[in-house]
Every structure is written in structure tokens, then in C-alpha cells.
Amino acid sequence: MASVVNKTAHPFDKARFDATLNRRFFYAPAFEIYGGVAGLYDYGPPGSALQANIIDQWRKHFIIEEGMLELDTTIMTPSAVFETSGHVARFADWMVKDTKTGDVLRADHLVKNVLENRLAGDREARGLAAAPPVEDKKRKKKAGKATTLKLDDEVVKEYETILAQLDNYTGPELGELCRKHKLTNPDTDNEVGEPQQFNLMFQSSIGPTGQHKGYLRPETAQGHFLNFNRLLDYNNGRVPFASAQIGRSFRNEISPRAGLLRVREFTMAEIEHYVDPDDKSHPRFKEVRDIAIVLLDRDVQEAGSSETRVMSVGEAVDKGIIANETLGYFIVRIYLFLVNIGINPKRLRFRQHMANEMAHYATDCWDAEIHNATGWTECVGCADRAAYDLSVHSAKTGQPLVVRQALKEPIVTEKETPEWNKKNLGKLFKKDAAVITQLVEALDEPSLLKLKGELAQGSTVVKSEDGKEFALTPEVVTIERKVFKQSIREFTPNVIEPSFGLGRILYTLLEHSFWSRESDVERGVLSLPPVVAPTKVLIVPLSAREEFNPLVQEISAKLRKAGVFSRVDDSNTSIGKRYARNDELGTPFGLTIDFASIPNRTVTLRERDTTDQRIGSIDEVIATVTELVDGTIDWEEACQRLPAYDGVQAVAE
Amino acid sequence: MASVVNKTAHPFDKARFDATLNRRFFYAPAFEIYGGVAGLYDYGPPGSALQANIIDQWRKHFIIEEGMLELDTTIMTPSAVFETSGHVARFADWMVKDTKTGDVLRADHLVKNVLENRLAGDREARGLAAAPPVEDKKRKKKAGKATTLKLDDEVVKEYETILAQLDNYTGPELGELCRKHKLTNPDTDNEVGEPQQFNLMFQSSIGPTGQHKGYLRPETAQGHFLNFNRLLDYNNGRVPFASAQIGRSFRNEISPRAGLLRVREFTMAEIEHYVDPDDKSHPRFKEVRDIAIVLLDRDVQEAGSSETRVMSVGEAVDKGIIANETLGYFIVRIYLFLVNIGINPKRLRFRQHMANEMAHYATDCWDAEIHNATGWTECVGCADRAAYDLSVHSAKTGQPLVVRQALKEPIVTEKETPEWNKKNLGKLFKKDAAVITQLVEALDEPSLLKLKGELAQGSTVVKSEDGKEFALTPEVVTIERKVFKQSIREFTPNVIEPSFGLGRILYTLLEHSFWSRESDVERGVLSLPPVVAPTKVLIVPLSAREEFNPLVQEISAKLRKAGVFSRVDDSNTSIGKRYARNDELGTPFGLTIDFASIPNRTVTLRERDTTDQRIGSIDEVIATVTELVDGTIDWEEACQRLPAYDGVQAVAE
């Protein structure tokens, strides 16, 4: 039997958690020895490995499982592309300046921080339970601390409504809020000026002349859209299909302060799923329709609430809460991916965008929000972008970005059609011929029928916009009823876009995985699932003595062959300290080699969370740990295969 | 027995090759529908997969095999970092402007193109064998075609010498060459102006104020160096160790025209190996010392030749041709990596940098150059950067970037040491006290002994630089012999840097892999090794009929479980056409499912290069193909396991 572990003996301690990640170099401020740059972080060895494993899982879960077409497009992008996409005009945040210091703040963040502080002060004044950690932390950090001050009930209600709808406000509305509620810079208590737009794209210039403006992409999406025709061709001209890309993007955030949750450079994973606008069903929707998810829909938020409800995705689509099956299918796939890598499903919800929040062209949009010490954070967006992107790029470049589909049944139509005698037309009307042709071709069916009748009588007159009249006879034009057969349907596909911020997922995953041993709050553990843990197995020889080397090498080689990533820790410190270090690094299993290992060819297997130890022959233990890492068995099953280690074997030097 | 294949029946055809890669969307000009941007390329599905597989092999070959510490650092870098590293001042190319059109060209490329054209014209005039493809291509492309014109023998010799040493010229020297040899813009025949420096870093600005200048990194290296202390700590304070990083870098090339070989945005893989400057031996050098490589050393080039020699790396290090074991070790590891992924070893050489070409701080530098249709191209650099980078960043930031090593035997030294009576010193000399202390502390051993003698006599006099004299007595200072014990050695490690341009490696690998079937020049094949091929196995049902679906799904699932990446091609075209398409995509194996497969549970296995087909039970074939993909058996061995397919089973509908 595996031991039972109490992971919630100690409350989550953000300071201890941050210190652990920093000490173990999961990540650290970039350019730290130069004083750092806000919003830029470097990943160290465990952070890089964790990120690589998350990406690997993402590739398997989405690209391989769904047969998506992977792309790798450039970050540097000429200005014209983002002029077309709307980013040059609209990809901006509202910033306000402190009227005295000139410090720049994001307007919506200012509103959020100040109102949350006031609400926290109110709760304290009312003697309610201690404010949740988010406000606690804010108050410690900010110069403008929350004052314990009771608010009128209707003020509390008003603040809560504002916060629930915060993403719905325009810049001028945010300015209005600052004036009305006397919101000042919490660091200085100074007033702030009117909100101004700041474009979040980093700008540069391409080539030696300095004349070609370029931007660093703020998302990978445009690189997909611009390659649409090649992708469609690669997919033999058929939709639906999806392209996928994992890569770096950049946003020149105004005042990033939230660690990995708001950075200026980040790795994204984006999917663009191209679908027939007339048929957004999904062939695999039936596989997921009964899966229940936590939803926070648009109507609830617009009513000023943030109450969620649990519903199967099938019901949500049936009721029109989620716009279509394909969107619903991806929401579930996102959910399954996040839970599979270790996100706590109880701290995961899907929030629908409100009307003002959504891009004007989008049909529907849901964010996967993950709860963490700072509140709920958007980690994945899932939007139905309709035909917007392909349409605007097509209009701008003159290149059709469409699907041409052979119709099973050709569509047959009959209509009245002008037949011209070009020779007579030219002879009679010279340069007016084009105008006349245009006038007649633009007529609707009833008008053409009228014309037909008049021509049958001998002649008719058409009139141009500027009032010029032209007399036409059957020598110039006749109107005939003709049959048309359309065998190709041409359409611009709609795009469903699941877009993942990998840094935010990585950070929240670390938070959800962190706890301290019941017996000792100083002993932190990262319970990362084996599938994403940076190192799967730690090999721990009792000491750095040479006599252990052959076994260390044998076990390393066998694990490598089994595809299990291991590391050896033969540093000059106790086994206990080495394991404690690797508990902080999230290494799920340890193999200890001691003096009994040499004659007996046995090793002990340690599980990180329980610290249980089992014993077995080298090959048995390697086979078991391989299955544990692959996820085909769990620790409970491993305990049935391998007897408990009774400690007798230890240190028999 | 496997069939024998003739891969050289048709000469390499660059135009056919380029068209194939483009049609199959290995890569394509980025922003093509916007007219494209020189030097920016997007990778499509097969190119992305090939790149991902090369990276995967690189990770296994270097990071995992050698236990390197992986990093992921930011691209956006504040200006101060590149001011320190020297990039702001020196990371530049020489450009010349066409005096009439204003077109900008790279000065060294201009010299190379024009001289190579003239030499080609000379060879034609002499009636020698047709000029090699590189000149052929140039002449077709350039407006200024090579003229068939015989040159004097000494002119030919002079041109050849210039070309062999081209990387050795400074900007003004390139200008001098243009004047002396009347080198004009080959596109227009116009003269060009004096070479000017153009910094190759893309510039931007960080944050909303516009006051913080940033650059996109032109290499990943600085991100390693700035994290040195954290990495050293992660490695328990020990050297040697290596950090490794795979990531995007940017160079604002002046006039990129060479496809993937010269681009403005590219993926690099860089290793920084930190080593004791007093001991550059490598513990695993003995494993590689007998491996022979093709070298083009500095002396040969400086003598105006480009003749290579084959030598074991052991001999090259012993003779001092390669500066040290660690550099030699990495040169062999680079060689093995490149050959393992499919680079033709006969088209691979290691060229040493000449004196002017090397960064001033570097001790030695070798480029892995790979031969391709445009000549020899640097694909990997391997430099001993000495202590330069860590030293300059440490000096600039005041942060020590050093290794502190406990000495096994403390170093014990005895020396004469001034002992001050600070109270008397202050009372007697007031503000001069500091000057006096400095003067005495700076004295060498003999001077201190002299002082000691004089003090023993009662007093002495010391003289400051500006001639001031101070009389000292034993009440102020005495000189005593003291014993010092040094138990820590502190040093700045040296850095050996293997740096890989993945796009160039990918491109040359594609060139080396491409050939046309002997029977039909139109049928291109990419003989990518299974280890890097985008898709390992193509599953080909005879038709898209539903009755094949269960077998297709069973085989797909079994291959996925075995870790073999497969794709299904059930498009509406003949099996032959589907295989031809996948030969162009480099898919090494195909499994055909026909009507006999359903009752017999057999499938045929096709090998791409030979087009041989074998037959076996589904499970036998999957086991065999898994081993083929893992590289544990070759096709010859597969043929011994599975009987040849005699065609009887075919299409028994």
C-alpha cells in the first residue's frame, strides 16, 4: 500500500514558492546582473525542460492526435501585414500617466488594484474573514495600502459590478471611472491623466536603408493566414483542417509586474482550424459531448456577477451558450490537455468574452482561466474569428484565399441574360459602349424582362447616372433566357483559434504543484506529473565512490534506452539533502544505489510525494519506473510489484 | 537481397530541387502574398517537422548525452549588454552603394561574385571543362554575365589568392580591391562607392517611454554568459560544464539573396562549454582521438590555397593545429552529429579562421563548412572564446563571474607584511595617512625588507609620487614576516563555443538528400535518414473505401504506441502517385493495405530508395519498421525477415 500524503497541511506561501523557483533556477529575471528589464525572464535548466515537456505533450495532444499541419513562420513582419490585420490601428492598451511623477500605468490595472484594495479594506472594517491572499499581497507591495474603511453597501455593489465587467470598458470610460471614484496611482497617491492608447507591438526596421518598417509579431496567427493557400494545397484542397505553430511572440507591455503572468516576450502555441462557415459541426464532437466543464458565460458577467456553472459541453452547444460544435470540441480538448499536464481542474474555468471585449469580427470567444495567487488568469483563448483574417488579407493583396469545393449536385439556375452584338455596339456608341454595357448588366431580373419586352417592340432607352440617354435596338442587344450550371462552390473558410500562452500555463502549473511536507514547512515539493517533470528519475549513489560507477552507468544506459530521462546526483552531500533538492525540482522517482546493490544487483525506488521506498532487482525496478513514467501504471500498482524497503539493506559498508 | 539504387544517374539540378521543395512546402518566402521580404522564410509542414527532428537529435546528441544545462533566454536585449559584448561597435558588415542607383551590396560578396565570374569566363576562354554549377547559376541570374575572356596567368593566380583569403580583408581593403580591379555592381555595371559599416542588429525600444533602446539578439550566447553564476550554482559550483540553448536569432543582412543560406531570422543551437583555462583537456577525448576529419587550416589559406588534408583529431591536437583537446573533442562531436543526420561526409570540412577573421579575443576558431550548389558554406562555428565574455560583463556590472575552487593542498606563502598602528598613524599624519598606507603596501618584497631594516634602526622615510616625504617610526608601522594560506583558487573560466545554424544545416541536408530516379528524371526523391524524416511511415490504403478504415486505425494506433510517426494518405489518386509524392517528402517507408489485407491480416512494406516491397503480417511488419526507424536494423536485414512481395496479393477486389 502506498502511503497517504497530506499536501494541504500548510497554506500556499507565495514568497516561499517564488524563492524556491528562483533558487532552483526554474526561471529568473533576464539581464539580472545588468539590473533586469521588467517583463523579460530567462528559463534555467528545470524551467527549460518543463517547457520542452509541455510543448512535447501539446504536440502529441493536438498536432499528432488531430493530424494538424505544423508551421514555423517568422517573427519579424513587415508593417503592411499588421496594417491589414488591424494591429497597427487597434492592438493597444490604455495607459495613464501619474500627473506628478510621469510614471506610466495600465489604466484597467489601476482601476482593478484600487477597487480591490478598497473592497479588502471594507471587508476588514466589517470584521469579515481575512482578505484573500491576492489583496494581502497587493497591500504589502503597494505604497498605497488598503485602509480599513467600511464602504456603503451600494458602493460595494458598484465596485463589484465594475470589476466583473472590467474588460468591457473603453479607454474614455476608464478615465471617467478614475474621475468619478477618485482613483489615484497607488504607489504615490497622485492623480492620473486621461487614458491614452499605446500600441503594444515592438517596432523595428528591415534592411540597410531604414525605410522598411517592421514589427515583432504579437501572435503567431498572421503567419498561418498568409500561408493559407499553401496549407490548403498541402491538405489536398480539403477543409476542415488545422495549422499549428509553437513560437515566440512579443508585446511591449506598459508596466509588467506580474512575473511570468505578464511578460514582454513569450512562447505561444496557436492552432488555426479552418472550417466551412455553413457547417461548424465537428466529426469527433460526440466523443467529448458528455464532458462537464466550468463555464462563466457572457450573460452572467454582463449582469455584474462572476458565478460559474458546471455543464456538459454538449448541453452548452445545444443551448447556444457555446456558439458551435467545433468551438465546443476545442474547449474540451483544451480542458483535457491542461488537466493532463497537471493543472488542478477545480481551479480551471472557461470565461466567455463580453460584447465590447471581443474583437468586432469574432462570433464567440472563450478564455481558459486558471486560478492562482493573483486571481483568475487567462491562459488559453479559444475564439471563432469568422472569415475576418482571410478576407482582409485577400482584399488587401488581391490574392483569393478561398476553398473551391466540387459540388456533388451542380446548382442549376436560369436567368435573363443580355447578349451583345459587340461590333454594332462599338460602331454606334464608341467610347460610351462600356458605360452602356455596365448599365444593362447591372439590371435586376424584372428590369431585364421589361427591357426584353421593349426590345421585342423594336427599341428601348437606358439612362446613365448623369442623365445621358441611349437608345438601344435588337441590332445592338437582345435579352435571352439562359441556363447556368455551377459545379464549384467557392467560400472563405471560418477560423476557430485556440491560442495558448505557454509561460502562463507553466507558471500556474508550478503553483498548483507546490506544497510543503506536513512535518516540515521548509521542505517544499513540486508534485509535477511524470509526463512533464524536468527529470523523471534521479540516480543517487550512496557516495561519489568509484565502485558505484559501473552500476550508475549501467542504470543510466538502460533508462536512456527505455526513453526515460534521468540524472545522476553524486554530489558530496547526504542522500536526504539530495532528495530534498530534487523534490523541489519535481523529480518524481529516485533510484538509490548502496553497498548492497553491488553484490545483490538490487536498488531501491523512491516516490517523491509519499517518500515511500520499495526494493527490487535493477531490471525489475527499471521496468516498473518506465511504466510509471509512461503512465501505464500508478504508484499503487508499483507497490504491488515491488516489496517495501525495510532499511536493512542500507549503508552496509 | 535489397535492390541496388543508382542515385547519381542524373546530375544535381538546383532548379528542379528548388521547385520540389517549394511545391511540397518545405519552406517558402515569408509574406509571399505581400510580395515577400528578402531573407525571411516560413517553414511549412515537412520543413517544420524536419527542423523539429534535427533539433530533437541535437538535444539527444549534445544536451542529453553530455549532460548539458539547457537554457531559454530572451531575444529582446537591452542595449547595455551589446555595448559591453562589443556588438554595438563591431557587429557590422561592409556595404557599398551603387553610385548611380543607390542599391546596397555587401562589399565582400561583390568582390567574390565579380572575381568568380571573371575566373569562369577565363576557364571558358581556355576551353577548359564547363564552369562548375556555382558560376553557371550566377551567370544566369546576374545581369553582368561572365564574359568569355582569357586572363593573364598571374591575374588568375592573384584572383584565386584574393578569394582564398576573402574573409581576411578589412573594409578599406575591400574598397581598395574594387578600385584596383575595377569591380562594379554586377547587376548594373556601375561603379560602387567606398565601403561603409552597417550594424547587423535589429533595433527596437522597450517600454512605453521610448527611452530604453533594445536589440534583437544576433546570437544566443550572451544569454548564457549573463546567467553564468546561476548555472555554476546549479552545477554545484563545478567546472567543466556546458550550457545549451536552441532559439531564434536575428541579423539585419544587407542584401540577402541566397535562400535559406543567408537569412535575417534563423534558429540557432549554441553550446557554451566552461573550462579551466589552465586545463583544456577533455575526459572523453580518448574516445574520439582516432577519428579522421577533413581540415583546411589557417596556414594553408594564408598561403593563398584551399587544399584540405585528412587527419585524426588526435594528431591535429598533438601538432598544435587544433588548439586544445576540448576544441578537438567538439569538432568531432559536430562531425558525428552532422553525418548522423545525413550530411555527406565527403562534402564536409573544417576550416580554421585566419588571423584577421577571428575575433580579437579568440584563441582558435574552426567552421564546419558544408558543400552545396553555391560552394562551401559555414554551418557550424566552433571557437575558443577564452575568458573574454565573462570578463567584460563582470567588469561592466561589477558582478564577479568566476569559479571558486577549493584547493586540495592549500598554497602556503610567507611574506613581509606592514602592520599599522592606525591610532598613531592617524594622529601623526591626518589626511596623509591613506597616501602613506598605499605607498607602503605597494612596495615589493626587497623594498619592504629595506624598510624593515631602517625601522629596526629607529626610523625611515617614504616618498610620495609628488615628492612629499614622510618620516615613519616603529610607533606607526612595523614590518613582520607572516604566513599566508590560500585554500581557494578563483578564476574566470574559458569558453569553448560550438554554434549551429540550423537553417543552413537543414538546407544542405536537403540538397545532399535529393536525387532523381534513374528511369525518370521527373521523379525526385529525398533520401532523408529515418531519424530526421518528417514522416517515418506512410499508410496507404488502396482506396478511400470504408472497409479499410479498421485496419488503417489499428495500424496507426500500433505505430503511435511504438513511437513511430505515421500519416495516412487516402487521397483520390493512384498508389503510385501517392508514393511519388511521399518520395519527394522524404518518407522512408510505406505500408500498403489492399483487399487481401482484410482476410489475411498482411500488409506490404515499401522502402523509399529502392522501391522494394516486402510482405508480412501486420505485427511483423510493424515490429520491423519500428526497428528500421530506430536504426537498430537496416533494409538489408529487414529483407532477411520479410519475404519479397510477388504482386499476387494485389487488388484482388
PDB file of C-alpha atoms in Angstrom, chain B residues 34-212:
ATOM      1  CA  TYR B  34       2.513  40.662 -49.840  1.00  0.00           C
ATOM      2  CA  GLY B  35       5.432  40.368 -52.272  1.00  0.00           C
ATOM      3  CA  GLY B  36       7.804  38.808 -49.733  1.00  0.00           C
ATOM      4  CA  VAL B  37      10.695  40.248 -47.744  1.00  0.00           C
ATOM      5  CA  ALA B  38      14.258  39.264 -48.667  1.00  0.00           C
ATOM      6  CA  GLY B  39      15.864  36.959 -46.142  1.00  0.00           C
ATOM      7  CA  LEU B  40      12.657  35.872 -44.386  1.00  0.00           C
ATOM      8  CA  TYR B  41      11.308  32.345 -44.913  1.00  0.00           C
ATOM      9  CA  ASP B  42       8.470  30.295 -43.436  1.00  0.00           C
ATOM     10  CA  TYR B  43       8.722  26.542 -42.912  1.00  0.00           C
ATOM     11  CA  GLY B  44       5.710  24.506 -43.982  1.00  0.00           C
ATOM     12  CA  PRO B  45       4.665  21.146 -42.501  1.00  0.00           C
ATOM     13  CA  PRO B  46       7.527  18.971 -43.831  1.00  0.00           C
ATOM     14  CA  GLY B  47      10.132  21.683 -43.192  1.00  0.00           C
ATOM     15  CA  SER B  48       8.868  22.266 -39.648  1.00  0.00           C
ATOM     16  CA  ALA B  49       8.894  18.542 -38.906  1.00  0.00           C
ATOM     17  CA  LEU B  50      12.388  18.126 -40.378  1.00  0.00           C
ATOM     18  CA  GLN B  51      13.604  21.038 -38.277  1.00  0.00           C
ATOM     19  CA  ALA B  52      11.940  19.623 -35.137  1.00  0.00           C
ATOM     20  CA  ASN B  53      13.583  16.241 -35.767  1.00  0.00           C
ATOM     21  CA  ILE B  54      17.026  17.802 -36.299  1.00  0.00           C
ATOM     22  CA  ILE B  55      16.562  19.706 -33.025  1.00  0.00           C
ATOM     23  CA  ASP B  56      15.480  16.508 -31.295  1.00  0.00           C
ATOM     24  CA  GLN B  57      18.619  14.719 -32.493  1.00  0.00           C
ATOM     25  CA  TRP B  58      20.726  17.688 -31.458  1.00  0.00           C
ATOM     26  CA  ARG B  59      19.216  17.594 -27.968  1.00  0.00           C
ATOM     27  CA  LYS B  60      19.954  13.881 -27.654  1.00  0.00           C
ATOM     28  CA  HIS B  61      23.447  14.076 -29.151  1.00  0.00           C
ATOM     29  CA  PHE B  62      24.611  17.073 -27.138  1.00  0.00           C
ATOM     30  CA  ILE B  63      22.372  18.024 -24.224  1.00  0.00           C
ATOM     31  CA  ILE B  64      21.369  14.571 -23.002  1.00  0.00           C
ATOM     32  CA  GLU B  65      24.484  12.630 -23.983  1.00  0.00           C
ATOM     33  CA  GLU B  66      26.773  15.209 -22.376  1.00  0.00           C
ATOM     34  CA  GLY B  67      24.501  16.268 -19.508  1.00  0.00           C
ATOM     35  CA  MET B  68      24.416  19.911 -20.587  1.00  0.00           C
ATOM     36  CA  LEU B  69      22.275  22.529 -18.853  1.00  0.00           C
ATOM     37  CA  GLU B  70      19.576  23.825 -21.176  1.00  0.00           C
ATOM     38  CA  LEU B  71      18.517  27.460 -21.136  1.00  0.00           C
ATOM     39  CA  ASP B  72      15.828  29.517 -22.806  1.00  0.00           C
ATOM     40  CA  THR B  73      16.663  33.215 -22.647  1.00  0.00           C
ATOM     41  CA  THR B  74      15.044  36.253 -24.214  1.00  0.00           C
ATOM     42  CA  ILE B  75      15.621  37.572 -27.708  1.00  0.00           C
ATOM     43  CA  MET B  76      14.938  41.207 -26.787  1.00  0.00           C
ATOM     44  CA  THR B  77      18.061  42.541 -25.124  1.00  0.00           C
ATOM     45  CA  PRO B  78      18.780  45.929 -23.570  1.00  0.00           C
ATOM     46  CA  SER B  79      21.443  47.963 -25.335  1.00  0.00           C
ATOM     47  CA  ALA B  80      23.916  47.877 -22.431  1.00  0.00           C
ATOM     48  CA  VAL B  81      24.545  44.146 -22.919  1.00  0.00           C
ATOM     49  CA  PHE B  82      25.625  44.522 -26.538  1.00  0.00           C
ATOM     50  CA  GLU B  83      27.619  47.634 -25.767  1.00  0.00           C
ATOM     51  CA  THR B  84      29.637  45.512 -23.352  1.00  0.00           C
ATOM     52  CA  SER B  85      29.929  42.497 -25.627  1.00  0.00           C
ATOM     53  CA  GLY B  86      31.240  44.705 -28.440  1.00  0.00           C
ATOM     54  CA  HIS B  87      28.330  44.083 -30.819  1.00  0.00           C
ATOM     55  CA  VAL B  88      27.177  47.708 -30.907  1.00  0.00           C
ATOM     56  CA  ALA B  89      30.623  48.815 -32.030  1.00  0.00           C
ATOM     57  CA  ARG B  90      31.720  45.891 -34.151  1.00  0.00           C
ATOM     58  CA  PHE B  91      28.915  43.557 -35.250  1.00  0.00           C
ATOM     59  CA  ALA B  92      28.762  45.007 -38.725  1.00  0.00           C
ATOM     60  CA  ASP B  93      29.310  44.167 -42.369  1.00  0.00           C
ATOM     61  CA  TRP B  94      30.852  46.417 -45.015  1.00  0.00           C
ATOM     62  CA  MET B  95      28.376  47.661 -47.574  1.00  0.00           C
ATOM     63  CA  VAL B  96      28.897  49.578 -50.794  1.00  0.00           C
ATOM     64  CA  LYS B  97      26.384  51.667 -52.680  1.00  0.00           C
ATOM     65  CA  ASP B  98      25.919  51.630 -56.429  1.00  0.00           C
ATOM     66  CA  THR B  99      26.934  55.208 -57.333  1.00  0.00           C
ATOM     67  CA  LYS B 100      24.018  55.631 -59.734  1.00  0.00           C
ATOM     68  CA  THR B 101      21.083  53.527 -58.467  1.00  0.00           C
ATOM     69  CA  GLY B 102      21.874  53.694 -54.746  1.00  0.00           C
ATOM     70  CA  ASP B 103      21.417  49.905 -54.491  1.00  0.00           C
ATOM     71  CA  VAL B 104      23.209  48.490 -51.482  1.00  0.00           C
ATOM     72  CA  LEU B 105      25.507  45.454 -51.737  1.00  0.00           C
ATOM     73  CA  ARG B 106      27.748  43.608 -49.309  1.00  0.00           C
ATOM     74  CA  ALA B 107      31.301  44.541 -50.244  1.00  0.00           C
ATOM     75  CA  ASP B 108      32.843  41.076 -49.806  1.00  0.00           C
ATOM     76  CA  HIS B 109      30.023  39.426 -51.769  1.00  0.00           C
ATOM     77  CA  LEU B 110      30.556  41.886 -54.616  1.00  0.00           C
ATOM     78  CA  VAL B 111      34.267  41.030 -54.769  1.00  0.00           C
ATOM     79  CA  LYS B 112      33.538  37.307 -54.653  1.00  0.00           C
ATOM     80  CA  ASN B 113      30.861  37.383 -57.359  1.00  0.00           C
ATOM     81  CA  VAL B 114      32.796  39.500 -59.813  1.00  0.00           C
ATOM     82  CA  LEU B 115      36.096  37.651 -59.428  1.00  0.00           C
ATOM     83  CA  GLU B 116      34.411  34.238 -59.661  1.00  0.00           C
ATOM     84  CA  ASN B 117      32.637  35.402 -62.826  1.00  0.00           C
ATOM     85  CA  ARG B 118      35.902  36.565 -64.374  1.00  0.00           C
ATOM     86  CA  LEU B 119      37.605  33.275 -63.496  1.00  0.00           C
ATOM     87  CA  ALA B 120      34.696  31.385 -65.042  1.00  0.00           C
ATOM     88  CA  GLY B 121      34.981  33.480 -68.213  1.00  0.00           C
ATOM     89  CA  ASP B 122      38.710  32.727 -68.296  1.00  0.00           C
ATOM     90  CA  ARG B 123      38.113  28.980 -67.954  1.00  0.00           C
ATOM     91  CA  GLU B 124      35.693  29.096 -70.856  1.00  0.00           C
ATOM     92  CA  ALA B 125      38.133  31.087 -72.962  1.00  0.00           C
ATOM     93  CA  ARG B 126      40.808  28.496 -72.252  1.00  0.00           C
ATOM     94  CA  GLY B 127      38.391  25.799 -73.390  1.00  0.00           C
ATOM     95  CA  LEU B 128      38.559  24.055 -70.036  1.00  0.00           C
ATOM     96  CA  ALA B 129      35.749  21.865 -68.743  1.00  0.00           C
ATOM     97  CA  ALA B 130      32.447  23.682 -68.363  1.00  0.00           C
ATOM     98  CA  ALA B 131      32.445  26.028 -65.389  1.00  0.00           C
ATOM     99  CA  PRO B 132      31.110  24.378 -62.214  1.00  0.00           C
ATOM    100  CA  PRO B 133      27.436  24.901 -61.337  1.00  0.00           C
ATOM    101  CA  VAL B 134      28.082  27.750 -58.936  1.00  0.00           C
ATOM    102  CA  GLU B 135      29.319  30.072 -61.670  1.00  0.00           C
ATOM    103  CA  ASP B 136      26.720  28.747 -64.075  1.00  0.00           C
ATOM    104  CA  LYS B 137      23.955  29.772 -61.738  1.00  0.00           C
ATOM    105  CA  LYS B 138      25.468  33.162 -61.031  1.00  0.00           C
ATOM    106  CA  ARG B 139      25.765  33.928 -64.703  1.00  0.00           C
ATOM    107  CA  LYS B 140      22.168  33.086 -65.355  1.00  0.00           C
ATOM    108  CA  LYS B 141      20.980  35.246 -62.514  1.00  0.00           C
ATOM    109  CA  LYS B 142      23.194  38.296 -62.776  1.00  0.00           C
ATOM    110  CA  ALA B 143      22.756  40.997 -65.373  1.00  0.00           C
ATOM    111  CA  GLY B 144      26.538  41.325 -65.601  1.00  0.00           C
ATOM    112  CA  LYS B 145      27.215  37.964 -67.218  1.00  0.00           C
ATOM    113  CA  ALA B 146      30.665  36.454 -67.232  1.00  0.00           C
ATOM    114  CA  THR B 147      32.363  37.374 -70.477  1.00  0.00           C
ATOM    115  CA  THR B 148      34.409  34.672 -72.136  1.00  0.00           C
ATOM    116  CA  LEU B 149      37.760  36.399 -71.711  1.00  0.00           C
ATOM    117  CA  LYS B 150      41.156  34.886 -71.124  1.00  0.00           C
ATOM    118  CA  LEU B 151      43.098  36.429 -68.248  1.00  0.00           C
ATOM    119  CA  ASP B 152      46.865  36.547 -67.784  1.00  0.00           C
ATOM    120  CA  ASP B 153      48.168  33.638 -65.745  1.00  0.00           C
ATOM    121  CA  GLU B 154      49.315  35.910 -62.939  1.00  0.00           C
ATOM    122  CA  VAL B 155      45.911  37.624 -62.826  1.00  0.00           C
ATOM    123  CA  VAL B 156      44.254  34.225 -62.393  1.00  0.00           C
ATOM    124  CA  LYS B 157      46.667  33.445 -59.584  1.00  0.00           C
ATOM    125  CA  GLU B 158      46.011  36.821 -57.960  1.00  0.00           C
ATOM    126  CA  TYR B 159      42.229  36.392 -58.106  1.00  0.00           C
ATOM    127  CA  GLU B 160      42.474  32.903 -56.641  1.00  0.00           C
ATOM    128  CA  THR B 161      44.603  34.214 -53.791  1.00  0.00           C
ATOM    129  CA  ILE B 162      42.128  37.007 -53.064  1.00  0.00           C
ATOM    130  CA  LEU B 163      39.236  34.519 -52.999  1.00  0.00           C
ATOM    131  CA  ALA B 164      41.076  32.136 -50.660  1.00  0.00           C
ATOM    132  CA  GLN B 165      41.710  34.992 -48.230  1.00  0.00           C
ATOM    133  CA  LEU B 166      38.492  36.933 -48.706  1.00  0.00           C
ATOM    134  CA  ASP B 167      37.402  36.734 -45.084  1.00  0.00           C
ATOM    135  CA  ASN B 168      40.714  38.288 -44.087  1.00  0.00           C
ATOM    136  CA  TYR B 169      40.109  41.737 -45.680  1.00  0.00           C
ATOM    137  CA  THR B 170      39.068  44.860 -43.796  1.00  0.00           C
ATOM    138  CA  GLY B 171      36.504  47.301 -45.232  1.00  0.00           C
ATOM    139  CA  PRO B 172      39.042  49.800 -46.581  1.00  0.00           C
ATOM    140  CA  GLU B 173      40.970  46.899 -48.139  1.00  0.00           C
ATOM    141  CA  LEU B 174      37.812  45.717 -49.899  1.00  0.00           C
ATOM    142  CA  GLY B 175      37.368  49.269 -51.239  1.00  0.00           C
ATOM    143  CA  GLU B 176      40.941  49.193 -52.449  1.00  0.00           C
ATOM    144  CA  LEU B 177      40.272  45.868 -54.253  1.00  0.00           C
ATOM    145  CA  CYS B 178      37.230  47.390 -56.000  1.00  0.00           C
ATOM    146  CA  ARG B 179      39.298  50.294 -57.285  1.00  0.00           C
ATOM    147  CA  LYS B 180      42.357  48.277 -58.244  1.00  0.00           C
ATOM    148  CA  HIS B 181      40.433  45.542 -60.103  1.00  0.00           C
ATOM    149  CA  LYS B 182      37.664  47.820 -61.380  1.00  0.00           C
ATOM    150  CA  LEU B 183      34.930  45.788 -59.674  1.00  0.00           C
ATOM    151  CA  THR B 184      31.456  47.143 -60.449  1.00  0.00           C
ATOM    152  CA  ASN B 185      27.925  46.232 -59.421  1.00  0.00           C
ATOM    153  CA  PRO B 186      27.240  43.089 -61.489  1.00  0.00           C
ATOM    154  CA  ASP B 187      23.564  43.997 -61.849  1.00  0.00           C
ATOM    155  CA  THR B 188      24.190  47.416 -63.412  1.00  0.00           C
ATOM    156  CA  ASP B 189      27.917  47.616 -64.260  1.00  0.00           C
ATOM    157  CA  ASN B 190      28.004  50.902 -62.310  1.00  0.00           C
ATOM    158  CA  GLU B 191      30.875  51.810 -60.013  1.00  0.00           C
ATOM    159  CA  VAL B 192      30.389  51.471 -56.280  1.00  0.00           C
ATOM    160  CA  GLY B 193      31.340  53.900 -53.501  1.00  0.00           C
ATOM    161  CA  GLU B 194      33.624  53.392 -50.510  1.00  0.00           C
ATOM    162  CA  PRO B 195      32.678  50.546 -48.129  1.00  0.00           C
ATOM    163  CA  GLN B 196      30.761  51.700 -45.055  1.00  0.00           C
ATOM    164  CA  GLN B 197      29.951  49.752 -41.915  1.00  0.00           C
ATOM    165  CA  PHE B 198      26.371  48.679 -41.318  1.00  0.00           C
ATOM    166  CA  ASN B 199      25.445  47.239 -37.907  1.00  0.00           C
ATOM    167  CA  LEU B 200      23.565  43.979 -38.369  1.00  0.00           C
ATOM    168  CA  MET B 201      21.445  44.098 -35.241  1.00  0.00           C
ATOM    169  CA  PHE B 202      17.742  44.897 -35.446  1.00  0.00           C
ATOM    170  CA  GLN B 203      16.995  47.774 -33.098  1.00  0.00           C
ATOM    171  CA  SER B 204      13.814  48.471 -31.132  1.00  0.00           C
ATOM    172  CA  SER B 205      12.782  50.174 -27.933  1.00  0.00           C
ATOM    173  CA  ILE B 206      11.437  48.646 -24.716  1.00  0.00           C
ATOM    174  CA  GLY B 207       8.534  50.086 -22.714  1.00  0.00           C
ATOM    175  CA  PRO B 208       6.122  52.953 -23.309  1.00  0.00           C
ATOM    176  CA  THR B 209       8.550  55.852 -22.879  1.00  0.00           C
ATOM    177  CA  GLY B 210      10.695  55.067 -25.945  1.00  0.00           C
ATOM    178  CA  GLN B 211      13.805  55.761 -23.895  1.00  0.00           C
ATOM    179  CA  HIS B 212      15.117  52.214 -23.429  1.00  0.00           C
TER     180      HIS B 212
END
